[in-house]
Amino acid sequence: MGSRCAAAAVIATLLLLAGCGASDQGEERPTRIVSLSPSATETLFAIGAGEQVIAVDEESDHPAGVPRTNLSSYQPNVEAIAGYEPDLVLLPASVPRDVAAGLRRVGLTVISQPAPANLDDAYAQMRQLGRATGHPEAAERLARRTRARVERLIAAAPAGARLDFFHELDPDLYSTGTKTFIGRIYQRLGLRNVADPAARRAGTPYPQLSSEAVVAADPDLIVLADSECCGQSPATVGRRPGWQQVAAVKAGAVVAVDDDIASRWGPRIPVFVARAVEAMQLARGAEAGS
Amino acid sequence: MTAGTLSWRWLAAGVGAMVAALLTGLAVGPAGIPPGALIEGRLSPLQEAVLWELRAPRVLLGALVGATLASAGASYQAVFRNPLADPYLLGAAAGAGLGATLAIVYGGFLPLPLAAFAGATGAVTGAYLLGRSVGDGRGTATLILAGVAMAAFLTALQTLLLQQNTENVRAIYSWLLGRLSTSGWHEVGLVAPYAVVSIAVALAYRRLLDVLRVGDQEADALGIRVGRLRLLVIGAATLGTAAAVAASGLIGFVGIIIPHAVRLLAGSSFRVVLPLSMLFGAAFLVLADVVARTLLSPAELPIGVVTACIGAPFFVLILRTSREAAA
């Protein structure tokens, strides 16, 4: 009886130690992080994991001072990534699948984050990065703070009859349907997407429209996500043939938003939402004035 | 059909096809303007803007580009005596592609159409000088090979540039596949002078191009200065092609299938092929554009995809029927 008891105590102790060992290992922070995802890079620096990051891709340009390299976030070279001897590699969905497979084959830890389907997904990705880098509390705080700011903006958005919007990705009039991260944000704002019929017909979340299709849809507000890449602005839109007849142009409800802010899902989500709300206010203001 | 002369029947068919295509192009589009309102002129300001500022220039640009590419294709086939020649043979497409890519990547140094135009004319000039420097200046084979080398080299540069600036992939890709979707009167004004000159030169030399079919030496013996004729015709065709790609991107297939379809149906003399290629080229591209904007309306399909998708089966059909008729 006594020996059995002792044996049980030993086993229990061993299990406990093993358990502690495992959890210790889990909380060990990676110190050589390579991020090829500009969104993830922004989040890492916002949750205090910046010092653990040794290299980021050429598109990661925020915040200032990130260790930018010439690693590509589209066609990265496995060997070049492995050369940094990282203990954690963060990949966006744009990276081909065989890259992640190749990195895992050489024994590296890889987290691949696809574009989030909606805001909740984006907050979940922040928390995932927090857990993976040893900053779960800071990530939780960031997720909550971002969510609170976004919800405040949505609650303060002007109400009234439903407004139509056009979100422009480039001057060839590629846009985004509702079934994308950005599209879901507009949906939360109660806006109607003029690119949706095109997205449905073409079977793509990023359809290309013609000038005629946009002008005929007559959106109440236009958000330009091609201001940095392609120099588009309310002025250039106003000079496009036929666009002077569009409600958004007549009302002055055309706003430019930094391309990067409109295409990432990190701590700057509220900046984008604020711009969209601003466009709504401009459209509403014109409505009230007329 | 009598060899060499353009029958009234075919001319009427060509003009009819072009007019029908232009009217179809004006009547069809995602804005869904009812034909009744169109005929009676009861249009809202928005519908007027759509019709006259967007649809009309788009249709007209399509016609100009189609006519220019088809007549340039026929010209190239004539001066090279090569059925596979198309307006992009001497590197015009590759040069324009590099020019456009440079303009997109390093935006601001040149407007995109100008960069594409300069790239196209520069590439063909380079290929021509290269061909002359290595060949004896008379044969067409060295010229074609110089064009192939030039195209391969410039395409490699363009791909390298694209690879290093992946954030611009969509813009570059969209240009490479051809587009009429955002065109206005400005683009029509850019292309029109070159298109007119290019087509006029090709038409003016249609008889001499017929003589050229017998061979360089024979034409020479008949008193034609072959080298000068070739340079002039290539120059005019290249100017037209460069202007067309500058405004609408790389639209493939028109320059090769239209002249061949005309040749199979109406006769092989360039006095027939050149004017009819122009008319049917215009009609074909306008209709291809109607498909591009209605098939997935209101979404757009790249017009380069449409010309190849419709063009290839259509061409096979003509090939078959004309062979059956001949048999």
Coordinates of C-alpha atoms in Angstrom, one line a residue:
Chain A
M1 CA 0.0 0.0 0.0
G2 CA 2.7 2.4 1.1
S3 CA 4.9 1.5 -1.9
R4 CA 2.0 2.0 -4.2
C5 CA 1.3 5.4 -2.7
A6 CA 4.9 6.4 -3.2
A7 CA 4.9 5.1 -6.8
A8 CA 1.7 7.2 -7.5
A9 CA 3.4 10.2 -5.9
V10 CA 6.5 9.8 -8.0
I11 CA 4.4 9.4 -11.2
A12 CA 2.3 12.4 -10.3
T13 CA 5.5 14.5 -9.7
L14 CA 6.9 13.3 -13.0
L15 CA 3.7 14.3 -14.8
L16 CA 3.7 17.6 -13.1
L17 CA 7.3 18.3 -14.0
A18 CA 6.7 17.2 -17.5
G19 CA 3.7 19.5 -17.7
C20 CA 5.7 22.4 -16.3
G21 CA 8.5 21.6 -18.8
A22 CA 6.0 21.7 -21.7
S23 CA 4.4 24.9 -20.6
D24 CA 7.8 26.5 -20.0
Q25 CA 8.8 25.6 -23.5
G26 CA 5.5 27.0 -24.8
E27 CA 6.2 30.4 -23.3
E28 CA 9.7 30.6 -24.6
R29 CA 9.7 33.6 -26.8
P30 CA 11.0 33.3 -30.4
T31 CA 13.8 35.9 -30.8
R32 CA 14.5 35.6 -34.5
I33 CA 11.2 36.4 -36.2
V34 CA 11.1 36.9 -40.0
S35 CA 7.8 38.4 -41.2
L36 CA 6.9 38.5 -44.9
S37 CA 3.4 39.9 -44.1
P38 CA 3.1 43.7 -43.9
S39 CA 0.0 43.3 -41.8
A40 CA 1.6 40.9 -39.3
T41 CA 4.7 43.2 -39.1
E42 CA 2.5 46.1 -38.0
T43 CA 0.8 44.0 -35.4
L44 CA 4.1 42.6 -34.1
F45 CA 5.4 46.1 -33.5
A46 CA 2.2 47.2 -31.9
I47 CA 2.2 44.4 -29.3
G48 CA 5.8 44.9 -28.3
A49 CA 7.3 42.0 -30.2
G50 CA 9.2 44.3 -32.5
E51 CA 12.5 43.7 -30.8
Q52 CA 12.2 40.0 -31.6
V53 CA 11.9 40.7 -35.3
I54 CA 15.1 40.4 -37.3
A55 CA 13.9 40.8 -40.9
V56 CA 10.7 41.8 -42.8
D57 CA 9.8 41.8 -46.5
E58 CA 10.3 44.7 -48.9
E59 CA 6.6 45.7 -48.6
S60 CA 6.6 46.0 -44.8
D61 CA 7.2 49.7 -44.3
H62 CA 5.3 50.5 -41.1
P63 CA 6.1 51.5 -38.4
A64 CA 9.2 53.4 -39.1
G65 CA 12.5 51.5 -38.4
V66 CA 11.3 48.0 -39.2
P67 CA 14.2 45.8 -40.3
R68 CA 13.3 45.9 -44.0
T69 CA 15.1 43.5 -46.4
N70 CA 14.7 42.6 -50.0
L71 CA 12.7 39.5 -49.2
S72 CA 9.6 39.3 -51.4
S73 CA 6.2 38.6 -50.0
Y74 CA 5.1 37.2 -53.3
Q75 CA 7.9 35.0 -54.5
P76 CA 10.3 34.6 -51.5
N77 CA 13.3 32.4 -51.7
V78 CA 13.3 29.6 -49.1
E79 CA 17.0 29.6 -48.8
A80 CA 17.2 33.4 -48.3
I81 CA 14.6 33.1 -45.5
A82 CA 16.4 30.2 -43.9
G83 CA 19.7 32.2 -44.1
Y84 CA 18.4 34.4 -41.3
E85 CA 18.1 31.3 -39.1
P86 CA 14.7 32.4 -37.9
D87 CA 12.9 30.6 -35.1
L88 CA 9.5 31.8 -36.4
V89 CA 8.5 32.7 -40.0
L90 CA 5.2 34.6 -40.6
L91 CA 3.8 34.3 -44.1
P92 CA 0.8 35.9 -45.8
A93 CA -1.5 34.0 -48.1
S94 CA 0.1 35.6 -51.2
V95 CA 3.1 33.3 -50.7
P96 CA 2.9 30.1 -52.8
R97 CA 2.2 27.0 -50.7
D98 CA 5.4 25.2 -51.6
V99 CA 7.4 28.0 -49.8
A100 CA 5.8 27.2 -46.4
A101 CA 6.3 23.4 -47.1
G102 CA 9.9 24.1 -48.0
L103 CA 10.5 26.1 -44.8
R104 CA 8.9 23.4 -42.6
R105 CA 11.0 20.8 -44.4
V106 CA 14.2 22.5 -43.2
G107 CA 12.8 22.5 -39.6
L108 CA 11.5 26.0 -39.3
T109 CA 8.3 27.1 -37.5
V110 CA 5.9 28.7 -39.9
I111 CA 2.7 30.6 -39.3
S112 CA 0.7 31.3 -42.4
Q113 CA -2.1 33.9 -42.0
P114 CA -4.6 34.1 -44.9
A115 CA -6.5 37.4 -45.5
P116 CA -9.1 37.6 -42.8
A117 CA -12.7 37.1 -43.9
N118 CA -14.0 39.9 -41.6
L119 CA -13.1 42.1 -38.6
D120 CA -13.4 39.3 -36.0
D121 CA -10.9 37.2 -38.1
A122 CA -8.5 40.1 -38.0
Y123 CA -8.7 40.4 -34.2
A124 CA -8.2 36.6 -34.0
Q125 CA -5.0 36.9 -36.0
M126 CA -3.7 39.6 -33.7
R127 CA -4.3 37.2 -30.7
Q128 CA -2.6 34.4 -32.6
L129 CA 0.5 36.5 -33.2
G130 CA 0.4 37.4 -29.5
R131 CA 0.4 33.8 -28.4
A132 CA 3.1 32.8 -30.9
T133 CA 5.5 35.5 -29.8
G134 CA 4.9 35.5 -26.1
H135 CA 2.8 38.7 -25.9
P136 CA -0.7 37.3 -25.4
E137 CA -1.9 40.1 -23.0
A138 CA -0.6 42.9 -25.2
A139 CA -2.2 41.3 -28.3
E140 CA -5.5 40.9 -26.4
R141 CA -5.3 44.6 -25.4
L142 CA -4.6 45.6 -29.1
A143 CA -7.5 43.4 -30.4
R144 CA -9.9 44.9 -27.8
R145 CA -8.7 48.5 -28.4
T146 CA -8.9 48.2 -32.2
R147 CA -12.3 46.6 -31.9
A148 CA -13.6 49.3 -29.6
R149 CA -12.4 52.1 -31.9
V150 CA -13.9 50.4 -35.0
E151 CA -17.2 49.9 -33.2
R152 CA -17.3 53.5 -32.0
L153 CA -16.7 54.7 -35.6
I154 CA -19.4 52.4 -36.9
A155 CA -21.9 53.6 -34.3
A156 CA -21.1 57.2 -35.1
A157 CA -21.5 56.7 -38.9
P158 CA -24.3 58.8 -40.3
A159 CA -27.6 57.0 -40.5
G160 CA -30.4 57.4 -43.1
A161 CA -31.1 56.0 -46.5
R162 CA -28.7 53.4 -47.8
L163 CA -25.7 54.9 -49.6
D164 CA -23.9 53.3 -52.6
F165 CA -20.1 53.3 -52.7
F166 CA -17.4 52.5 -55.1
H167 CA -14.0 51.3 -53.7
E168 CA -11.3 51.7 -56.3
L169 CA -8.2 49.5 -56.3
D170 CA -6.5 50.9 -59.3
P171 CA -7.2 53.3 -62.3
D172 CA -8.2 50.3 -64.4
L173 CA -11.2 50.2 -62.1
Y174 CA -10.6 47.0 -60.3
S175 CA -12.8 46.9 -57.2
T176 CA -13.7 44.7 -54.4
G177 CA -16.9 42.8 -53.7
T178 CA -18.6 42.4 -50.3
K179 CA -17.1 39.0 -49.7
T180 CA -13.7 40.4 -48.8
F181 CA -12.2 41.8 -45.6
I182 CA -12.6 45.4 -46.9
G183 CA -16.0 44.6 -48.4
R184 CA -17.2 43.3 -45.0
I185 CA -16.2 46.6 -43.3
Y186 CA -18.3 48.6 -45.8
Q187 CA -21.1 46.2 -45.1
R188 CA -20.8 46.9 -41.4
L189 CA -21.2 50.6 -42.2
G190 CA -24.5 49.8 -43.9
L191 CA -23.3 50.7 -47.4
R192 CA -24.2 49.1 -50.7
N193 CA -21.3 48.0 -52.9
V194 CA -21.7 49.0 -56.6
A195 CA -19.1 46.3 -57.5
D196 CA -21.2 43.5 -56.1
P197 CA -23.2 42.6 -59.3
A198 CA -19.9 42.5 -61.2
A199 CA -18.3 40.3 -58.5
R200 CA -21.2 37.9 -58.6
R201 CA -21.3 37.7 -62.4
A202 CA -17.5 37.4 -62.8
G203 CA -17.2 35.0 -59.9
T204 CA -14.3 36.9 -58.4
P205 CA -14.1 39.0 -55.2
Y206 CA -12.0 41.5 -57.2
P207 CA -13.9 42.3 -60.4
Q208 CA -12.9 44.9 -63.0
L209 CA -15.5 47.4 -63.9
S210 CA -15.7 49.8 -66.9
S211 CA -16.1 53.5 -66.6
E212 CA -19.6 53.1 -68.0
A213 CA -20.5 50.6 -65.3
V214 CA -19.3 52.8 -62.5
V215 CA -20.9 56.0 -63.9
A216 CA -24.2 54.2 -64.5
A217 CA -24.2 52.8 -61.0
D218 CA -23.9 56.4 -59.8
P219 CA -22.3 55.8 -56.4
D220 CA -22.9 58.3 -53.6
L221 CA -19.3 58.0 -52.3
I222 CA -16.0 56.9 -53.8
V223 CA -13.0 55.7 -51.8
L224 CA -9.7 55.7 -53.7
A225 CA -7.3 53.0 -52.6
D226 CA -5.0 53.9 -55.5
S227 CA -3.7 57.3 -54.4
E228 CA -0.1 56.2 -53.6
C229 CA 0.4 53.6 -56.3
C230 CA -1.2 55.5 -59.2
G231 CA -1.6 59.1 -58.2
Q232 CA -5.4 59.1 -58.1
S233 CA -7.2 61.9 -56.2
P234 CA -10.6 63.5 -56.1
A235 CA -9.2 66.0 -58.7
T236 CA -8.1 63.3 -61.2
V237 CA -11.5 61.5 -60.7
G238 CA -13.3 64.7 -61.4
R239 CA -11.4 65.0 -64.7
R240 CA -12.4 61.6 -66.0
P241 CA -14.8 61.7 -68.9
G242 CA -18.4 61.3 -67.8
W243 CA -17.6 61.1 -64.1
Q244 CA -18.8 64.7 -63.4
Q245 CA -22.3 63.3 -63.5
V246 CA -21.7 60.8 -60.7
A247 CA -23.4 61.7 -57.4
A248 CA -20.2 61.2 -55.4
V249 CA -18.2 63.6 -57.6
K250 CA -21.0 66.2 -57.6
A251 CA -21.2 66.0 -53.8
G252 CA -17.4 66.1 -53.3
A253 CA -17.7 62.7 -51.5
V254 CA -14.5 61.3 -53.1
V255 CA -11.8 60.5 -50.6
A256 CA -8.3 59.1 -51.0
V257 CA -7.0 56.6 -48.5
D258 CA -3.4 55.4 -48.2
D259 CA -3.2 52.2 -50.4
D260 CA -1.4 50.3 -47.6
I261 CA -3.9 51.2 -45.0
A262 CA -6.7 50.0 -47.3
S263 CA -5.1 46.7 -48.0
R264 CA -3.8 45.6 -44.5
W265 CA -5.5 44.3 -41.5
G266 CA -3.3 45.4 -38.6
P267 CA -3.5 48.1 -35.9
R268 CA -4.4 50.7 -38.6
I269 CA -7.9 49.3 -39.4
P270 CA -9.6 52.1 -37.5
V271 CA -7.8 54.7 -39.8
F272 CA -9.4 53.1 -42.8
V273 CA -12.8 52.9 -41.2
A274 CA -12.5 56.6 -40.2
R275 CA -11.8 57.6 -43.9
A276 CA -14.9 55.6 -45.1
V277 CA -17.0 57.3 -42.5
E278 CA -15.7 60.6 -43.6
A279 CA -16.8 59.9 -47.1
M280 CA -20.2 59.0 -45.8
Q281 CA -20.5 62.3 -44.0
L282 CA -19.5 64.1 -47.1
A283 CA -22.2 62.3 -49.1
R284 CA -24.8 62.9 -46.4
G285 CA -23.8 66.6 -46.0
A286 CA -24.4 67.1 -49.7
E287 CA -27.8 65.4 -49.4
A288 CA -28.8 67.6 -46.5
G289 CA -27.6 70.7 -48.3
S290 CA -29.4 70.0 -51.6
Chain B
M1 CA -14.3 36.8 -107.9
T2 CA -11.9 38.4 -110.3
A3 CA -8.3 38.4 -109.1
G4 CA -7.0 41.7 -107.9
T5 CA -10.0 44.0 -107.9
L6 CA -12.2 44.8 -105.0
S7 CA -15.8 44.0 -105.8
W8 CA -18.6 46.3 -104.8
R9 CA -20.2 43.4 -103.1
W10 CA -17.3 42.9 -100.7
L11 CA -16.8 46.6 -100.2
A12 CA -20.5 47.0 -99.3
A13 CA -20.2 44.0 -96.9
G14 CA -17.2 45.5 -95.2
V15 CA -18.8 48.9 -94.7
G16 CA -22.0 47.3 -93.6
A17 CA -20.2 45.1 -91.1
M18 CA -18.4 48.1 -89.7
V19 CA -21.5 50.3 -89.4
A20 CA -23.5 47.5 -87.8
A21 CA -20.7 46.8 -85.3
L22 CA -20.5 50.6 -84.4
L23 CA -24.2 50.8 -83.9
T24 CA -24.3 47.6 -81.8
G25 CA -21.4 49.0 -79.8
L26 CA -23.3 52.2 -79.1
A27 CA -26.5 50.5 -78.2
V28 CA -25.1 47.9 -75.8
G29 CA -23.6 48.4 -72.3
P30 CA -24.0 47.9 -68.6
A31 CA -25.8 51.2 -68.2
G32 CA -28.8 49.6 -70.0
I33 CA -30.0 52.7 -71.8
P34 CA -33.4 51.7 -73.4
P35 CA -33.2 51.9 -77.2
G36 CA -36.5 53.8 -77.3
A37 CA -35.1 56.6 -75.2
L38 CA -32.0 56.6 -77.3
I39 CA -33.9 57.0 -80.6
E40 CA -36.2 59.6 -79.2
G41 CA -33.3 61.4 -77.5
R42 CA -35.0 61.3 -74.0
L43 CA -31.8 60.8 -72.0
S44 CA -31.0 61.8 -68.4
P45 CA -27.7 63.9 -68.1
L46 CA -26.1 60.7 -66.7
Q47 CA -27.2 58.6 -69.6
E48 CA -26.0 61.3 -72.0
A49 CA -22.6 61.3 -70.3
V50 CA -22.4 57.5 -70.5
L51 CA -23.4 57.5 -74.2
W52 CA -21.2 60.4 -75.5
E53 CA -18.3 60.6 -73.1
L54 CA -17.8 56.9 -72.5
R55 CA -19.5 54.6 -74.9
A56 CA -19.0 56.6 -78.2
P57 CA -15.2 57.1 -77.7
R58 CA -14.8 53.5 -76.6
V59 CA -16.5 52.2 -79.7
L60 CA -14.6 54.5 -82.0
L61 CA -11.3 53.7 -80.4
G62 CA -12.0 50.0 -80.8
A63 CA -12.7 50.6 -84.5
L64 CA -9.6 52.6 -85.0
V65 CA -7.4 50.1 -83.2
G66 CA -9.0 47.2 -85.0
A67 CA -8.6 48.8 -88.4
T68 CA -5.0 49.8 -87.7
L69 CA -3.9 46.4 -86.3
A70 CA -5.5 44.5 -89.2
S71 CA -4.1 46.8 -91.9
A72 CA -0.7 46.7 -90.2
G73 CA -0.8 42.9 -90.0
A74 CA -1.6 42.7 -93.7
S75 CA 1.2 45.2 -94.5
Y76 CA 3.7 43.1 -92.5
Q77 CA 2.6 39.9 -94.2
A78 CA 3.1 41.7 -97.6
V79 CA 6.6 43.1 -97.0
F80 CA 7.8 39.9 -95.4
R81 CA 6.0 37.5 -97.7
N82 CA 5.3 35.6 -94.6
P83 CA 1.8 34.5 -93.6
L84 CA 2.8 34.3 -89.9
A85 CA 3.9 37.9 -89.8
D86 CA 1.8 40.1 -87.5
P87 CA 2.2 43.7 -86.3
Y88 CA 4.2 42.6 -83.3
L89 CA 6.8 40.7 -85.4
L90 CA 9.6 43.2 -85.1
G91 CA 9.3 43.7 -81.3
A92 CA 6.6 46.4 -81.2
A93 CA 4.6 44.5 -78.5
A94 CA 7.7 43.7 -76.4
G95 CA 9.0 47.3 -76.7
A96 CA 5.6 48.7 -75.8
G97 CA 5.3 46.3 -72.9
L98 CA 8.7 47.4 -71.5
G99 CA 7.8 51.1 -72.0
A100 CA 4.4 50.6 -70.2
T101 CA 6.0 48.6 -67.4
L102 CA 8.7 51.3 -66.9
A103 CA 6.0 54.0 -66.8
I104 CA 3.9 52.1 -64.3
V105 CA 6.8 51.1 -62.0
Y106 CA 8.6 54.5 -62.1
G107 CA 5.4 56.5 -62.5
G108 CA 5.7 60.1 -63.6
F109 CA 8.7 60.3 -65.9
L110 CA 6.5 59.7 -69.0
P111 CA 2.8 59.2 -69.4
L112 CA 2.0 55.6 -70.0
P113 CA 0.8 55.9 -73.6
L114 CA 3.9 57.9 -74.6
A115 CA 6.2 55.4 -72.9
A116 CA 4.5 52.5 -74.7
F117 CA 4.6 54.4 -78.0
A118 CA 8.3 55.2 -77.6
G119 CA 9.0 51.6 -76.6
A120 CA 7.2 50.1 -79.6
T121 CA 8.8 52.5 -82.2
G122 CA 12.2 52.2 -80.5
A123 CA 12.1 48.4 -80.5
V124 CA 11.2 48.2 -84.2
T125 CA 13.8 50.8 -85.2
G126 CA 16.4 48.8 -83.2
A127 CA 15.4 45.6 -84.8
Y128 CA 15.6 47.2 -88.3
L129 CA 19.0 48.7 -87.7
L130 CA 20.2 45.4 -86.2
G131 CA 18.9 43.4 -89.1
R132 CA 20.5 45.7 -91.6
S133 CA 23.9 45.7 -89.8
V134 CA 24.1 41.9 -89.8
G135 CA 22.3 41.1 -93.0
D136 CA 22.9 42.4 -96.5
G137 CA 20.0 44.8 -96.1
R138 CA 17.9 43.0 -98.7
G139 CA 16.7 39.7 -97.3
T140 CA 13.8 39.5 -94.9
A141 CA 15.1 36.6 -92.9
T142 CA 17.7 38.5 -91.0
L143 CA 15.3 41.3 -90.3
I144 CA 12.7 38.8 -88.8
L145 CA 15.4 37.2 -86.8
A146 CA 16.6 40.5 -85.5
G147 CA 13.0 41.3 -84.5
V148 CA 12.7 37.9 -82.7
A149 CA 15.9 38.6 -80.8
M150 CA 14.9 42.1 -79.9
A151 CA 11.4 40.9 -78.7
A152 CA 13.0 38.2 -76.6
F153 CA 15.5 40.6 -75.0
L154 CA 12.9 43.3 -74.3
T155 CA 10.4 40.8 -72.9
A156 CA 13.1 39.5 -70.6
L157 CA 13.8 43.0 -69.3
Q158 CA 10.1 43.6 -68.8
T159 CA 9.7 40.3 -66.9
L160 CA 12.6 41.1 -64.7
L161 CA 11.2 44.6 -63.9
L162 CA 7.8 43.0 -63.2
Q163 CA 9.3 40.4 -60.9
Q164 CA 11.1 43.1 -58.9
N165 CA 8.0 45.2 -58.6
T166 CA 5.3 42.7 -57.8
E167 CA 3.1 45.3 -56.2
N168 CA 2.4 46.6 -59.7
V169 CA 1.5 43.2 -61.2
R170 CA -2.2 43.9 -61.6
A171 CA -1.7 47.2 -63.3
I172 CA 0.9 45.8 -65.7
Y173 CA -1.0 42.6 -66.4
S174 CA -4.2 44.6 -67.1
W175 CA -2.3 46.6 -69.7
L176 CA -0.7 43.6 -71.3
L177 CA -4.2 42.0 -71.8
G178 CA -5.5 45.0 -73.6
R179 CA -8.2 47.4 -72.4
L180 CA -10.7 49.8 -73.8
S181 CA -12.6 50.0 -70.6
T182 CA -11.4 53.4 -69.4
S183 CA -11.0 55.1 -72.7
G184 CA -12.3 58.5 -73.6
W185 CA -12.1 61.1 -76.5
H186 CA -8.5 61.9 -75.3
E187 CA -7.4 58.4 -76.4
V188 CA -9.3 58.6 -79.6
G189 CA -7.5 61.9 -80.4
L190 CA -4.1 60.3 -79.6
V191 CA -4.6 57.4 -81.9
A192 CA -6.5 58.9 -84.8
P193 CA -3.7 60.8 -86.6
Y194 CA -1.4 57.8 -86.5
A195 CA -4.1 55.4 -87.5
V196 CA -5.1 57.5 -90.5
V197 CA -1.5 57.9 -91.7
S198 CA -0.7 54.3 -91.2
I199 CA -3.8 53.1 -93.1
A200 CA -3.4 55.7 -95.9
V201 CA 0.2 54.6 -96.6
A202 CA -0.8 51.0 -96.7
L203 CA -3.6 51.7 -99.0
A204 CA -1.5 53.9 -101.2
Y205 CA 1.1 51.2 -101.8
R206 CA -1.4 48.3 -102.2
R207 CA -0.5 47.8 -105.9
L208 CA 3.3 47.8 -105.3
L209 CA 2.7 45.3 -102.4
D210 CA 1.0 43.1 -105.0
V211 CA 4.1 43.3 -107.2
L212 CA 6.3 42.5 -104.3
R213 CA 4.6 39.1 -104.0
V214 CA 6.6 37.8 -107.0
G215 CA 9.8 38.2 -105.1
D216 CA 12.4 40.9 -104.2
Q217 CA 14.6 40.5 -107.3
E218 CA 11.7 40.3 -109.7
A219 CA 10.1 43.4 -108.2
D220 CA 13.5 45.1 -108.4
A221 CA 13.6 44.2 -112.1
L222 CA 10.2 45.8 -112.5
G223 CA 11.7 49.0 -111.3
I224 CA 10.5 48.9 -107.6
R225 CA 12.9 50.1 -105.0
V226 CA 12.2 47.2 -102.7
G227 CA 14.3 48.3 -99.7
R228 CA 12.7 51.7 -99.7
L229 CA 9.2 50.3 -100.1
R230 CA 9.7 47.9 -97.3
L231 CA 11.1 50.6 -94.9
L232 CA 8.2 52.9 -95.7
V233 CA 5.5 50.3 -95.2
I234 CA 7.1 48.9 -92.1
G235 CA 7.4 52.4 -90.8
A236 CA 3.8 53.3 -91.4
A237 CA 2.5 50.0 -90.0
T238 CA 4.7 50.4 -86.9
L239 CA 3.5 54.0 -86.2
G240 CA -0.1 52.8 -86.3
T241 CA 0.6 49.8 -84.2
A242 CA 2.5 51.8 -81.6
A243 CA -0.3 54.3 -81.3
A244 CA -2.9 51.5 -81.0
V245 CA -1.0 49.6 -78.3
A246 CA -0.3 52.9 -76.5
A247 CA -4.0 53.6 -76.1
S248 CA -5.4 50.1 -75.7
G249 CA -2.6 47.8 -74.6
L250 CA -1.6 44.6 -76.3
I251 CA -4.6 43.2 -78.2
G252 CA -3.4 40.1 -80.0
F253 CA -4.7 38.1 -82.9
V254 CA -6.5 40.9 -84.9
G255 CA -3.5 41.6 -87.0
I256 CA -3.1 38.0 -88.1
I257 CA -6.6 36.5 -88.4
I258 CA -8.4 39.4 -90.1
P259 CA -6.1 39.6 -93.1
H260 CA -6.1 35.8 -93.5
A261 CA -9.9 35.6 -93.2
V262 CA -10.3 38.3 -95.8
R263 CA -7.7 36.6 -98.1
L264 CA -9.5 33.2 -97.8
L265 CA -12.9 34.7 -98.5
A266 CA -12.4 37.6 -100.9
G267 CA -9.1 37.1 -102.7
S268 CA -5.4 37.4 -102.1
S269 CA -4.6 40.6 -103.9
F270 CA -3.5 43.4 -101.5
R271 CA -5.9 45.7 -103.3
V272 CA -8.6 43.5 -101.8
V273 CA -6.9 42.5 -98.5
L274 CA -5.9 45.9 -97.3
P275 CA -9.1 47.8 -97.5
L276 CA -11.2 44.9 -96.4
S277 CA -8.9 44.1 -93.5
M278 CA -9.3 47.6 -92.3
L279 CA -13.1 47.4 -92.4
F280 CA -13.5 43.9 -91.0
G281 CA -10.7 44.6 -88.4
A282 CA -12.7 47.6 -87.1
A283 CA -15.9 45.6 -87.0
F284 CA -14.3 42.6 -85.4
L285 CA -12.6 44.6 -82.6
V286 CA -15.8 46.6 -81.8
L287 CA -17.8 43.4 -81.6
A288 CA -15.1 41.7 -79.5
D289 CA -15.3 44.7 -77.1
V290 CA -19.1 44.3 -77.0
V291 CA -18.5 40.7 -75.8
A292 CA -15.8 41.9 -73.4
R293 CA -18.2 44.2 -71.6
T294 CA -21.5 42.2 -71.8
L295 CA -20.5 38.6 -71.2
L296 CA -19.9 39.2 -67.4
S297 CA -21.6 42.6 -67.3
P298 CA -21.1 44.8 -65.3
A299 CA -17.7 43.2 -64.9
E300 CA -15.1 43.5 -67.7
L301 CA -13.2 40.8 -69.5
P302 CA -9.8 41.7 -70.9
I303 CA -10.3 42.3 -74.6
G304 CA -7.1 40.5 -75.5
V305 CA -8.7 37.3 -74.1
V306 CA -11.9 37.9 -76.1
T307 CA -10.1 38.5 -79.4
A308 CA -8.2 35.2 -79.0
C309 CA -11.1 33.2 -77.7
I310 CA -13.5 34.3 -80.5
G311 CA -10.8 34.7 -83.1
A312 CA -9.2 31.3 -83.0
P313 CA -12.4 29.2 -83.5
F314 CA -13.8 31.7 -86.0
F315 CA -10.6 31.5 -88.0
V316 CA -10.6 27.7 -88.0
L317 CA -14.2 27.8 -89.3
I318 CA -13.2 30.1 -92.2
L319 CA -10.3 27.9 -92.9
R320 CA -12.5 24.9 -93.1
T321 CA -15.3 26.4 -95.2
S322 CA -12.9 28.0 -97.7
R323 CA -11.1 24.7 -98.2
E324 CA -14.4 22.9 -98.7
A325 CA -15.4 25.5 -101.2
A326 CA -12.1 25.1 -103.0
A327 CA -12.4 21.3 -103.1

